[in-house]
Amino acid sequence: MATAYTQKQKYPRPPEPADGVHYPDADGRLPVETMYQFIPQAYMQQALSTWFANDPTVLVAGNMFIYYAPGDSSAVVAPDLYVIPHVGNARRKSYFLWLEEQVPTFIVEIASDGTYRNDLGFKRRLYESWGVLEYWLYDPTEERHLEPFLQGYRLARGSYTAIDVRRDAASEQLRGASAVLHLELHCDRQRFRFFDPAQGRYLLDLAESGQERLAAERARDREQAGRLAAEQALDQEQAGRLAAEQARNQERAARLELERLLRERGIDPPTITP
């Protein structure tokens, strides 16, 4: 995900409207999202934010307002998860389509009792009119509003066509491939995951990321401990060699001194094989 640009150089600050119209960054209502929607949405945003962490040109957001008609504060949607390239990942309160001039390339809506009809109807037509390259819908609810519970649409000649979603015989997961993200979407009604086919692994959630970091830290600690033990062994070996050499030098010095004393007394020193 490397890029030649930096956020500071190319994206100093997201633009905001100067037309005098108030564009709220919240609708003033209490959230009605349940754990069925919150858990997969939190995973999607965290996983893709990590996926694009080294590319500051990409914005990954969720449940943040997108205003799409200048001067009209009612023309607004807040997709559950979306990805917008080439705008920078600086923090925003809202996104203004006509100012940044980049539409999302990837959107996911997570079905709920109150939203699934809108997701299938108005939002699908809206995102299609914007030119959003891929639009995905996921239904984790027990009410089973969407069948199949994972659906994807890809823009082709200005219209959405269905993306092939297959069922894995072994796991019963539904699986579809995103050409935009170069990832696969794997899910059942209990869990949604992004899968990286190039690496053959899933994008981790927060708990798994923490466990992986902890395992990596422990592995580094073991490696460092191994290096220290090897260095200590080398030091001990070197100290042993030095001690042996000193002992030989002392023995030689003692022998030479004995020979000197014997010669002083007129005695031939015995021949000693070293």
PDB file of C-alpha atoms in Angstrom:
ATOM      1  CA  MET A   1       0.000   0.000   0.000  1.00  0.00           C
ATOM      2  CA  ALA A   2       2.977   2.326  -0.360  1.00  0.00           C
ATOM      3  CA  THR A   3       2.498   5.702  -1.987  1.00  0.00           C
ATOM      4  CA  ALA A   4       4.766   8.458  -3.241  1.00  0.00           C
ATOM      5  CA  TYR A   5       2.691  11.165  -1.556  1.00  0.00           C
ATOM      6  CA  THR A   6       2.334  12.337   1.995  1.00  0.00           C
ATOM      7  CA  GLN A   7      -0.802  13.729   3.543  1.00  0.00           C
ATOM      8  CA  LYS A   8       0.884  16.979   4.540  1.00  0.00           C
ATOM      9  CA  GLN A   9       2.163  17.630   1.024  1.00  0.00           C
ATOM     10  CA  LYS A  10      -0.950  16.744  -0.939  1.00  0.00           C
ATOM     11  CA  TYR A  11      -3.883  16.957   1.497  1.00  0.00           C
ATOM     12  CA  PRO A  12      -3.322  19.752   4.021  1.00  0.00           C
ATOM     13  CA  ARG A  13      -6.997  20.172   5.012  1.00  0.00           C
ATOM     14  CA  PRO A  14     -10.318  18.836   3.704  1.00  0.00           C
ATOM     15  CA  PRO A  15     -12.419  21.576   2.091  1.00  0.00           C
ATOM     16  CA  GLU A  16     -15.622  22.813   3.757  1.00  0.00           C
ATOM     17  CA  PRO A  17     -18.573  24.689   2.220  1.00  0.00           C
ATOM     18  CA  ALA A  18     -18.538  28.476   2.333  1.00  0.00           C
ATOM     19  CA  ASP A  19     -22.114  28.976   1.077  1.00  0.00           C
ATOM     20  CA  GLY A  20     -23.622  29.929   4.455  1.00  0.00           C
ATOM     21  CA  VAL A  21     -25.728  26.757   4.644  1.00  0.00           C
ATOM     22  CA  HIS A  22     -25.594  24.772   7.892  1.00  0.00           C
ATOM     23  CA  TYR A  23     -24.616  21.162   7.220  1.00  0.00           C
ATOM     24  CA  PRO A  24     -24.991  19.237  10.516  1.00  0.00           C
ATOM     25  CA  ASP A  25     -22.553  16.445  11.293  1.00  0.00           C
ATOM     26  CA  ALA A  26     -25.274  14.595  13.255  1.00  0.00           C
ATOM     27  CA  ASP A  27     -29.037  14.329  12.936  1.00  0.00           C
ATOM     28  CA  GLY A  28     -29.761  14.812  16.653  1.00  0.00           C
ATOM     29  CA  ARG A  29     -31.418  11.427  17.057  1.00  0.00           C
ATOM     30  CA  LEU A  30     -30.356   8.635  19.390  1.00  0.00           C
ATOM     31  CA  PRO A  31     -28.517   5.831  17.583  1.00  0.00           C
ATOM     32  CA  VAL A  32     -30.680   2.812  16.796  1.00  0.00           C
ATOM     33  CA  GLU A  33     -27.836   0.526  15.749  1.00  0.00           C
ATOM     34  CA  THR A  34     -27.824  -2.872  17.448  1.00  0.00           C
ATOM     35  CA  MET A  35     -24.927  -5.220  18.076  1.00  0.00           C
ATOM     36  CA  TYR A  36     -25.869  -7.058  14.865  1.00  0.00           C
ATOM     37  CA  GLN A  37     -24.812  -3.957  12.923  1.00  0.00           C
ATOM     38  CA  PHE A  38     -22.192  -2.449  15.241  1.00  0.00           C
ATOM     39  CA  ILE A  39     -19.890  -5.480  15.493  1.00  0.00           C
ATOM     40  CA  PRO A  40     -19.392  -6.038  11.732  1.00  0.00           C
ATOM     41  CA  GLN A  41     -19.246  -2.275  11.064  1.00  0.00           C
ATOM     42  CA  ALA A  42     -16.536  -1.782  13.697  1.00  0.00           C
ATOM     43  CA  TYR A  43     -14.549  -4.679  12.236  1.00  0.00           C
ATOM     44  CA  MET A  44     -14.891  -3.388   8.662  1.00  0.00           C
ATOM     45  CA  GLN A  45     -13.649   0.085   9.534  1.00  0.00           C
ATOM     46  CA  GLN A  46     -10.784  -1.091  11.723  1.00  0.00           C
ATOM     47  CA  ALA A  47      -9.661  -3.785   9.277  1.00  0.00           C
ATOM     48  CA  LEU A  48      -9.684  -1.530   6.213  1.00  0.00           C
ATOM     49  CA  SER A  49      -8.098   1.362   8.120  1.00  0.00           C
ATOM     50  CA  THR A  50      -5.247  -1.001   8.955  1.00  0.00           C
ATOM     51  CA  TRP A  51      -5.193  -2.311   5.360  1.00  0.00           C
ATOM     52  CA  PHE A  52      -4.705   1.239   4.044  1.00  0.00           C
ATOM     53  CA  ALA A  53      -2.580   2.454   6.971  1.00  0.00           C
ATOM     54  CA  ASN A  54       0.461   3.049   4.762  1.00  0.00           C
ATOM     55  CA  ASP A  55      -1.487   4.962   2.106  1.00  0.00           C
ATOM     56  CA  PRO A  56      -2.458   8.436   3.373  1.00  0.00           C
ATOM     57  CA  THR A  57      -4.277   9.183   0.114  1.00  0.00           C
ATOM     58  CA  VAL A  58      -7.187   6.859   1.019  1.00  0.00           C
ATOM     59  CA  LEU A  59     -10.097   7.761   3.290  1.00  0.00           C
ATOM     60  CA  VAL A  60     -11.813   4.914   5.139  1.00  0.00           C
ATOM     61  CA  ALA A  61     -14.951   6.041   6.984  1.00  0.00           C
ATOM     62  CA  GLY A  62     -18.231   4.770   8.304  1.00  0.00           C
ATOM     63  CA  ASN A  63     -21.453   6.339   9.561  1.00  0.00           C
ATOM     64  CA  MET A  64     -20.140   9.778   8.583  1.00  0.00           C
ATOM     65  CA  PHE A  65     -22.402  12.056   6.584  1.00  0.00           C
ATOM     66  CA  ILE A  66     -21.835  12.438   2.855  1.00  0.00           C
ATOM     67  CA  TYR A  67     -23.523  15.564   1.496  1.00  0.00           C
ATOM     68  CA  TYR A  68     -24.087  15.355  -2.226  1.00  0.00           C
ATOM     69  CA  ALA A  69     -26.055  18.467  -3.301  1.00  0.00           C
ATOM     70  CA  PRO A  70     -24.645  21.948  -2.657  1.00  0.00           C
ATOM     71  CA  GLY A  71     -26.996  24.143  -0.662  1.00  0.00           C
ATOM     72  CA  ASP A  72     -29.278  21.241   0.359  1.00  0.00           C
ATOM     73  CA  SER A  73     -28.574  19.933   3.864  1.00  0.00           C
ATOM     74  CA  SER A  74     -31.259  17.253   3.437  1.00  0.00           C
ATOM     75  CA  ALA A  75     -29.353  15.593   0.579  1.00  0.00           C
ATOM     76  CA  VAL A  76     -27.232  13.424   2.844  1.00  0.00           C
ATOM     77  CA  VAL A  77     -26.466   9.765   3.477  1.00  0.00           C
ATOM     78  CA  ALA A  78     -24.174   8.010   5.955  1.00  0.00           C
ATOM     79  CA  PRO A  79     -23.034   4.644   4.557  1.00  0.00           C
ATOM     80  CA  ASP A  80     -22.013   2.062   7.123  1.00  0.00           C
ATOM     81  CA  LEU A  81     -18.575   1.715   5.519  1.00  0.00           C
ATOM     82  CA  TYR A  82     -16.972   3.440   2.538  1.00  0.00           C
ATOM     83  CA  VAL A  83     -13.593   3.915   0.908  1.00  0.00           C
ATOM     84  CA  ILE A  84     -12.603   7.020  -1.077  1.00  0.00           C
ATOM     85  CA  PRO A  85      -9.192   7.238  -2.799  1.00  0.00           C
ATOM     86  CA  HIS A  86      -7.206  10.363  -3.671  1.00  0.00           C
ATOM     87  CA  VAL A  87      -8.668  12.651  -0.968  1.00  0.00           C
ATOM     88  CA  GLY A  88      -6.371  12.012   1.990  1.00  0.00           C
ATOM     89  CA  ASN A  89      -7.220  10.483   5.349  1.00  0.00           C
ATOM     90  CA  ALA A  90      -7.345  13.656   7.469  1.00  0.00           C
ATOM     91  CA  ARG A  91     -10.120  13.745  10.068  1.00  0.00           C
ATOM     92  CA  ARG A  92     -13.442  15.189   8.957  1.00  0.00           C
ATOM     93  CA  LYS A  93     -16.840  15.857  10.473  1.00  0.00           C
ATOM     94  CA  SER A  94     -18.593  15.309   7.115  1.00  0.00           C
ATOM     95  CA  TYR A  95     -17.716  14.701   3.487  1.00  0.00           C
ATOM     96  CA  PHE A  96     -18.861  17.082   0.743  1.00  0.00           C
ATOM     97  CA  LEU A  97     -19.042  15.378  -2.611  1.00  0.00           C
ATOM     98  CA  TRP A  98     -19.026  18.492  -4.773  1.00  0.00           C
ATOM     99  CA  LEU A  99     -15.982  19.978  -3.022  1.00  0.00           C
ATOM    100  CA  GLU A 100     -13.671  16.969  -2.954  1.00  0.00           C
ATOM    101  CA  GLU A 101     -14.888  15.689  -6.341  1.00  0.00           C
ATOM    102  CA  GLN A 102     -14.216  12.040  -5.518  1.00  0.00           C
ATOM    103  CA  VAL A 103     -16.971   9.521  -4.943  1.00  0.00           C
ATOM    104  CA  PRO A 104     -16.514   6.357  -2.881  1.00  0.00           C
ATOM    105  CA  THR A 105     -15.241   3.422  -4.889  1.00  0.00           C
ATOM    106  CA  PHE A 106     -16.462   0.876  -2.325  1.00  0.00           C
ATOM    107  CA  ILE A 107     -19.526   1.008  -0.062  1.00  0.00           C
ATOM    108  CA  VAL A 108     -21.041  -1.538   2.335  1.00  0.00           C
ATOM    109  CA  GLU A 109     -24.448  -1.192   3.954  1.00  0.00           C
ATOM    110  CA  ILE A 110     -25.341  -3.492   6.865  1.00  0.00           C
ATOM    111  CA  ALA A 111     -29.020  -4.397   6.925  1.00  0.00           C
ATOM    112  CA  SER A 112     -31.289  -3.634   9.852  1.00  0.00           C
ATOM    113  CA  ASP A 113     -35.057  -3.662  10.344  1.00  0.00           C
ATOM    114  CA  GLY A 114     -35.305   0.010   9.519  1.00  0.00           C
ATOM    115  CA  THR A 115     -32.764   0.319   6.701  1.00  0.00           C
ATOM    116  CA  TYR A 116     -32.782  -2.711   4.429  1.00  0.00           C
ATOM    117  CA  ARG A 117     -35.530  -1.448   2.110  1.00  0.00           C
ATOM    118  CA  ASN A 118     -33.704   1.862   1.693  1.00  0.00           C
ATOM    119  CA  ASP A 119     -30.438   0.002   1.114  1.00  0.00           C
ATOM    120  CA  LEU A 120     -32.003  -2.077  -1.662  1.00  0.00           C
ATOM    121  CA  GLY A 121     -33.902   0.800  -3.251  1.00  0.00           C
ATOM    122  CA  PHE A 122     -32.969   4.457  -2.853  1.00  0.00           C
ATOM    123  CA  LYS A 123     -29.344   3.977  -1.825  1.00  0.00           C
ATOM    124  CA  ARG A 124     -28.620   1.495  -4.566  1.00  0.00           C
ATOM    125  CA  ARG A 125     -29.979   3.917  -7.187  1.00  0.00           C
ATOM    126  CA  LEU A 126     -28.131   6.844  -5.565  1.00  0.00           C
ATOM    127  CA  TYR A 127     -24.763   5.101  -5.431  1.00  0.00           C
ATOM    128  CA  GLU A 128     -25.231   3.893  -8.985  1.00  0.00           C
ATOM    129  CA  SER A 129     -25.898   7.478 -10.124  1.00  0.00           C
ATOM    130  CA  TRP A 130     -22.741   8.666  -8.343  1.00  0.00           C
ATOM    131  CA  GLY A 131     -20.653   6.040 -10.121  1.00  0.00           C
ATOM    132  CA  VAL A 132     -19.668   4.047  -7.012  1.00  0.00           C
ATOM    133  CA  LEU A 133     -17.732   1.115  -8.468  1.00  0.00           C
ATOM    134  CA  GLU A 134     -18.832  -1.491  -5.932  1.00  0.00           C
ATOM    135  CA  TYR A 135     -21.830  -1.598  -3.603  1.00  0.00           C
ATOM    136  CA  TRP A 136     -22.171  -4.446  -1.107  1.00  0.00           C
ATOM    137  CA  LEU A 137     -25.001  -5.376   1.281  1.00  0.00           C
ATOM    138  CA  TYR A 138     -24.639  -7.649   4.293  1.00  0.00           C
ATOM    139  CA  ASP A 139     -27.484  -8.910   6.469  1.00  0.00           C
ATOM    140  CA  PRO A 140     -26.444 -10.254   9.894  1.00  0.00           C
ATOM    141  CA  THR A 141     -29.975 -10.115  11.340  1.00  0.00           C
ATOM    142  CA  GLU A 142     -32.047 -13.030  12.516  1.00  0.00           C
ATOM    143  CA  GLU A 143     -35.000 -11.640  10.557  1.00  0.00           C
ATOM    144  CA  ARG A 144     -33.163 -12.467   7.309  1.00  0.00           C
ATOM    145  CA  HIS A 145     -34.085  -9.365   5.356  1.00  0.00           C
ATOM    146  CA  LEU A 146     -31.719 -10.169   2.498  1.00  0.00           C
ATOM    147  CA  GLU A 147     -31.432 -13.486   0.703  1.00  0.00           C
ATOM    148  CA  PRO A 148     -28.676 -14.228   0.072  1.00  0.00           C
ATOM    149  CA  PHE A 149     -27.386 -12.344   3.102  1.00  0.00           C
ATOM    150  CA  LEU A 150     -24.318 -11.113   1.172  1.00  0.00           C
ATOM    151  CA  GLN A 151     -24.927  -9.281  -2.090  1.00  0.00           C
ATOM    152  CA  GLY A 152     -22.602  -7.255  -4.266  1.00  0.00           C
ATOM    153  CA  TYR A 153     -23.031  -4.995  -7.276  1.00  0.00           C
ATOM    154  CA  ARG A 154     -20.361  -3.714  -9.647  1.00  0.00           C
ATOM    155  CA  LEU A 155     -20.717  -0.770 -12.013  1.00  0.00           C
ATOM    156  CA  ALA A 156     -20.645  -1.750 -15.681  1.00  0.00           C
ATOM    157  CA  ARG A 157     -21.461   0.815 -18.367  1.00  0.00           C
ATOM    158  CA  GLY A 158     -23.203   3.041 -15.835  1.00  0.00           C
ATOM    159  CA  SER A 159     -25.413   0.336 -14.306  1.00  0.00           C
ATOM    160  CA  TYR A 160     -25.018  -2.157 -11.487  1.00  0.00           C
ATOM    161  CA  THR A 161     -24.619  -5.827 -12.273  1.00  0.00           C
ATOM    162  CA  ALA A 162     -24.595  -8.537  -9.627  1.00  0.00           C
ATOM    163  CA  ILE A 163     -21.252  -9.823  -8.386  1.00  0.00           C
ATOM    164  CA  ASP A 164     -20.992 -13.589  -8.170  1.00  0.00           C
ATOM    165  CA  VAL A 165     -21.340 -14.705  -4.548  1.00  0.00           C
ATOM    166  CA  ARG A 166     -20.675 -18.376  -3.888  1.00  0.00           C
ATOM    167  CA  ARG A 167     -21.366 -20.577  -0.886  1.00  0.00           C
ATOM    168  CA  ASP A 168     -18.409 -22.506   0.530  1.00  0.00           C
ATOM    169  CA  ALA A 169     -19.500 -26.102   0.961  1.00  0.00           C
ATOM    170  CA  ALA A 170     -17.255 -26.796   3.959  1.00  0.00           C
ATOM    171  CA  SER A 171     -17.898 -23.684   6.051  1.00  0.00           C
ATOM    172  CA  GLU A 172     -21.305 -22.593   4.706  1.00  0.00           C
ATOM    173  CA  GLN A 173     -19.832 -19.099   4.307  1.00  0.00           C
ATOM    174  CA  LEU A 174     -20.897 -16.814   1.519  1.00  0.00           C
ATOM    175  CA  ARG A 175     -17.899 -15.442  -0.371  1.00  0.00           C
ATOM    176  CA  GLY A 176     -17.509 -12.709  -2.952  1.00  0.00           C
ATOM    177  CA  ALA A 177     -14.489 -10.958  -4.465  1.00  0.00           C
ATOM    178  CA  SER A 178     -13.941  -7.196  -4.503  1.00  0.00           C
ATOM    179  CA  ALA A 179     -12.044  -6.043  -7.584  1.00  0.00           C
ATOM    180  CA  VAL A 180     -11.721  -2.597  -6.000  1.00  0.00           C
ATOM    181  CA  LEU A 181     -10.036  -3.711  -2.763  1.00  0.00           C
ATOM    182  CA  HIS A 182      -8.347  -6.868  -4.103  1.00  0.00           C
ATOM    183  CA  LEU A 183      -9.891  -8.616  -1.114  1.00  0.00           C
ATOM    184  CA  GLU A 184     -12.580 -11.224  -0.651  1.00  0.00           C
ATOM    185  CA  LEU A 185     -15.634 -10.814   1.564  1.00  0.00           C
ATOM    186  CA  HIS A 186     -16.349 -13.924   3.662  1.00  0.00           C
ATOM    187  CA  CYS A 187     -19.316 -14.088   6.000  1.00  0.00           C
ATOM    188  CA  ASP A 188     -22.049 -16.005   7.690  1.00  0.00           C
ATOM    189  CA  ARG A 189     -24.751 -14.408   9.783  1.00  0.00           C
ATOM    190  CA  GLN A 190     -22.515 -14.417  12.856  1.00  0.00           C
ATOM    191  CA  ARG A 191     -19.317 -12.983  11.411  1.00  0.00           C
ATOM    192  CA  PHE A 192     -18.019 -10.868   8.547  1.00  0.00           C
ATOM    193  CA  ARG A 193     -14.369 -10.987   7.484  1.00  0.00           C
ATOM    194  CA  PHE A 194     -12.141  -9.548   4.782  1.00  0.00           C
ATOM    195  CA  PHE A 195      -9.769 -12.127   3.298  1.00  0.00           C
ATOM    196  CA  ASP A 196      -6.514 -11.303   1.517  1.00  0.00           C
ATOM    197  CA  PRO A 197      -6.051 -13.987  -1.177  1.00  0.00           C
ATOM    198  CA  ALA A 198      -2.518 -12.796  -1.955  1.00  0.00           C
ATOM    199  CA  GLN A 199      -1.379 -13.516   1.603  1.00  0.00           C
ATOM    200  CA  GLY A 200      -3.864 -16.299   2.281  1.00  0.00           C
ATOM    201  CA  ARG A 201      -5.060 -14.740   5.528  1.00  0.00           C
ATOM    202  CA  TYR A 202      -7.913 -12.764   7.048  1.00  0.00           C
ATOM    203  CA  LEU A 203      -7.654  -9.108   7.994  1.00  0.00           C
ATOM    204  CA  LEU A 204      -7.609  -9.142  11.780  1.00  0.00           C
ATOM    205  CA  ASP A 205     -10.045  -7.591  14.212  1.00  0.00           C
ATOM    206  CA  LEU A 206      -8.848  -5.546  17.201  1.00  0.00           C
ATOM    207  CA  ALA A 207      -8.572  -8.530  19.543  1.00  0.00           C
ATOM    208  CA  GLU A 208      -6.707 -10.601  16.972  1.00  0.00           C
ATOM    209  CA  SER A 209      -4.418  -7.670  16.148  1.00  0.00           C
ATOM    210  CA  GLY A 210      -3.602  -7.330  19.842  1.00  0.00           C
ATOM    211  CA  GLN A 211      -2.913 -11.051  20.136  1.00  0.00           C
ATOM    212  CA  GLU A 212      -0.718 -10.953  17.026  1.00  0.00           C
ATOM    213  CA  ARG A 213       1.245  -7.978  18.375  1.00  0.00           C
ATOM    214  CA  LEU A 214       1.638  -9.735  21.730  1.00  0.00           C
ATOM    215  CA  ALA A 215       2.797 -12.934  20.010  1.00  0.00           C
ATOM    216  CA  ALA A 216       5.240 -10.922  17.869  1.00  0.00           C
ATOM    217  CA  GLU A 217       6.575  -9.138  20.968  1.00  0.00           C
ATOM    218  CA  ARG A 218       7.010 -12.451  22.757  1.00  0.00           C
ATOM    219  CA  ALA A 219       8.771 -13.900  19.727  1.00  0.00           C
ATOM    220  CA  ARG A 220      11.086 -10.867  19.650  1.00  0.00           C
ATOM    221  CA  ASP A 221      11.714 -11.282  23.384  1.00  0.00           C
ATOM    222  CA  ARG A 222      12.553 -14.972  22.887  1.00  0.00           C
ATOM    223  CA  GLU A 223      14.817 -14.104  19.973  1.00  0.00           C
ATOM    224  CA  GLN A 224      16.575 -11.434  22.018  1.00  0.00           C
ATOM    225  CA  ALA A 225      16.913 -13.816  24.964  1.00  0.00           C
ATOM    226  CA  GLY A 226      18.394 -16.411  22.597  1.00  0.00           C
ATOM    227  CA  ARG A 227      20.869 -13.883  21.249  1.00  0.00           C
ATOM    228  CA  LEU A 228      21.867 -12.841  24.777  1.00  0.00           C
ATOM    229  CA  ALA A 229      22.296 -16.484  25.814  1.00  0.00           C
ATOM    230  CA  ALA A 230      24.452 -17.132  22.736  1.00  0.00           C
ATOM    231  CA  GLU A 231      26.528 -14.028  23.476  1.00  0.00           C
ATOM    232  CA  GLN A 232      26.956 -15.132  27.104  1.00  0.00           C
ATOM    233  CA  ALA A 233      28.012 -18.602  25.939  1.00  0.00           C
ATOM    234  CA  LEU A 234      30.582 -17.039  23.585  1.00  0.00           C
ATOM    235  CA  ASP A 235      31.828 -14.789  26.390  1.00  0.00           C
ATOM    236  CA  GLN A 236      32.148 -17.783  28.706  1.00  0.00           C
ATOM    237  CA  GLU A 237      33.960 -19.771  26.015  1.00  0.00           C
ATOM    238  CA  GLN A 238      36.322 -16.868  25.405  1.00  0.00           C
ATOM    239  CA  ALA A 239      36.865 -16.454  29.162  1.00  0.00           C
ATOM    240  CA  GLY A 240      37.658 -20.186  29.400  1.00  0.00           C
ATOM    241  CA  ARG A 241      40.198 -19.908  26.608  1.00  0.00           C
ATOM    242  CA  LEU A 242      41.819 -16.910  28.283  1.00  0.00           C
ATOM    243  CA  ALA A 243      41.929 -18.702  31.632  1.00  0.00           C
ATOM    244  CA  ALA A 244      43.525 -21.788  30.016  1.00  0.00           C
ATOM    245  CA  GLU A 245      46.062 -19.602  28.236  1.00  0.00           C
ATOM    246  CA  GLN A 246      46.907 -17.804  31.491  1.00  0.00           C
ATOM    247  CA  ALA A 247      47.328 -21.149  33.250  1.00  0.00           C
ATOM    248  CA  ARG A 248      49.711 -22.343  30.524  1.00  0.00           C
ATOM    249  CA  ASN A 249      51.681 -19.089  30.730  1.00  0.00           C
ATOM    250  CA  GLN A 250      51.947 -19.415  34.531  1.00  0.00           C
ATOM    251  CA  GLU A 251      53.070 -23.039  34.206  1.00  0.00           C
ATOM    252  CA  ARG A 252      55.709 -22.093  31.633  1.00  0.00           C
ATOM    253  CA  ALA A 253      56.922 -19.205  33.788  1.00  0.00           C
ATOM    254  CA  ALA A 254      57.213 -21.517  36.821  1.00  0.00           C
ATOM    255  CA  ARG A 255      59.155 -24.086  34.761  1.00  0.00           C
ATOM    256  CA  LEU A 256      61.555 -21.452  33.446  1.00  0.00           C
ATOM    257  CA  GLU A 257      62.116 -20.166  36.983  1.00  0.00           C
ATOM    258  CA  LEU A 258      62.867 -23.692  38.241  1.00  0.00           C
ATOM    259  CA  GLU A 259      65.348 -24.250  35.422  1.00  0.00           C
ATOM    260  CA  ARG A 260      67.079 -20.987  36.268  1.00  0.00           C
ATOM    261  CA  LEU A 261      67.422 -21.962  39.926  1.00  0.00           C
ATOM    262  CA  LEU A 262      68.768 -25.397  39.056  1.00  0.00           C
ATOM    263  CA  ARG A 263      71.391 -23.929  36.729  1.00  0.00           C
ATOM    264  CA  GLU A 264      72.488 -21.509  39.445  1.00  0.00           C
ATOM    265  CA  ARG A 265      73.241 -24.554  41.605  1.00  0.00           C
ATOM    266  CA  GLY A 266      75.094 -26.321  38.788  1.00  0.00           C
ATOM    267  CA  ILE A 267      72.373 -28.838  38.202  1.00  0.00           C
ATOM    268  CA  ASP A 268      71.222 -29.623  34.718  1.00  0.00           C
ATOM    269  CA  PRO A 269      67.489 -29.205  34.589  1.00  0.00           C
ATOM    270  CA  PRO A 270      65.572 -32.258  33.458  1.00  0.00           C
ATOM    271  CA  THR A 271      64.212 -32.318  29.956  1.00  0.00           C
ATOM    272  CA  ILE A 272      60.509 -31.581  30.180  1.00  0.00           C
ATOM    273  CA  THR A 273      58.278 -32.042  27.221  1.00  0.00           C
ATOM    274  CA  PRO A 274      55.804 -29.199  27.192  1.00  0.00           C
TER     275      PRO A 274
END
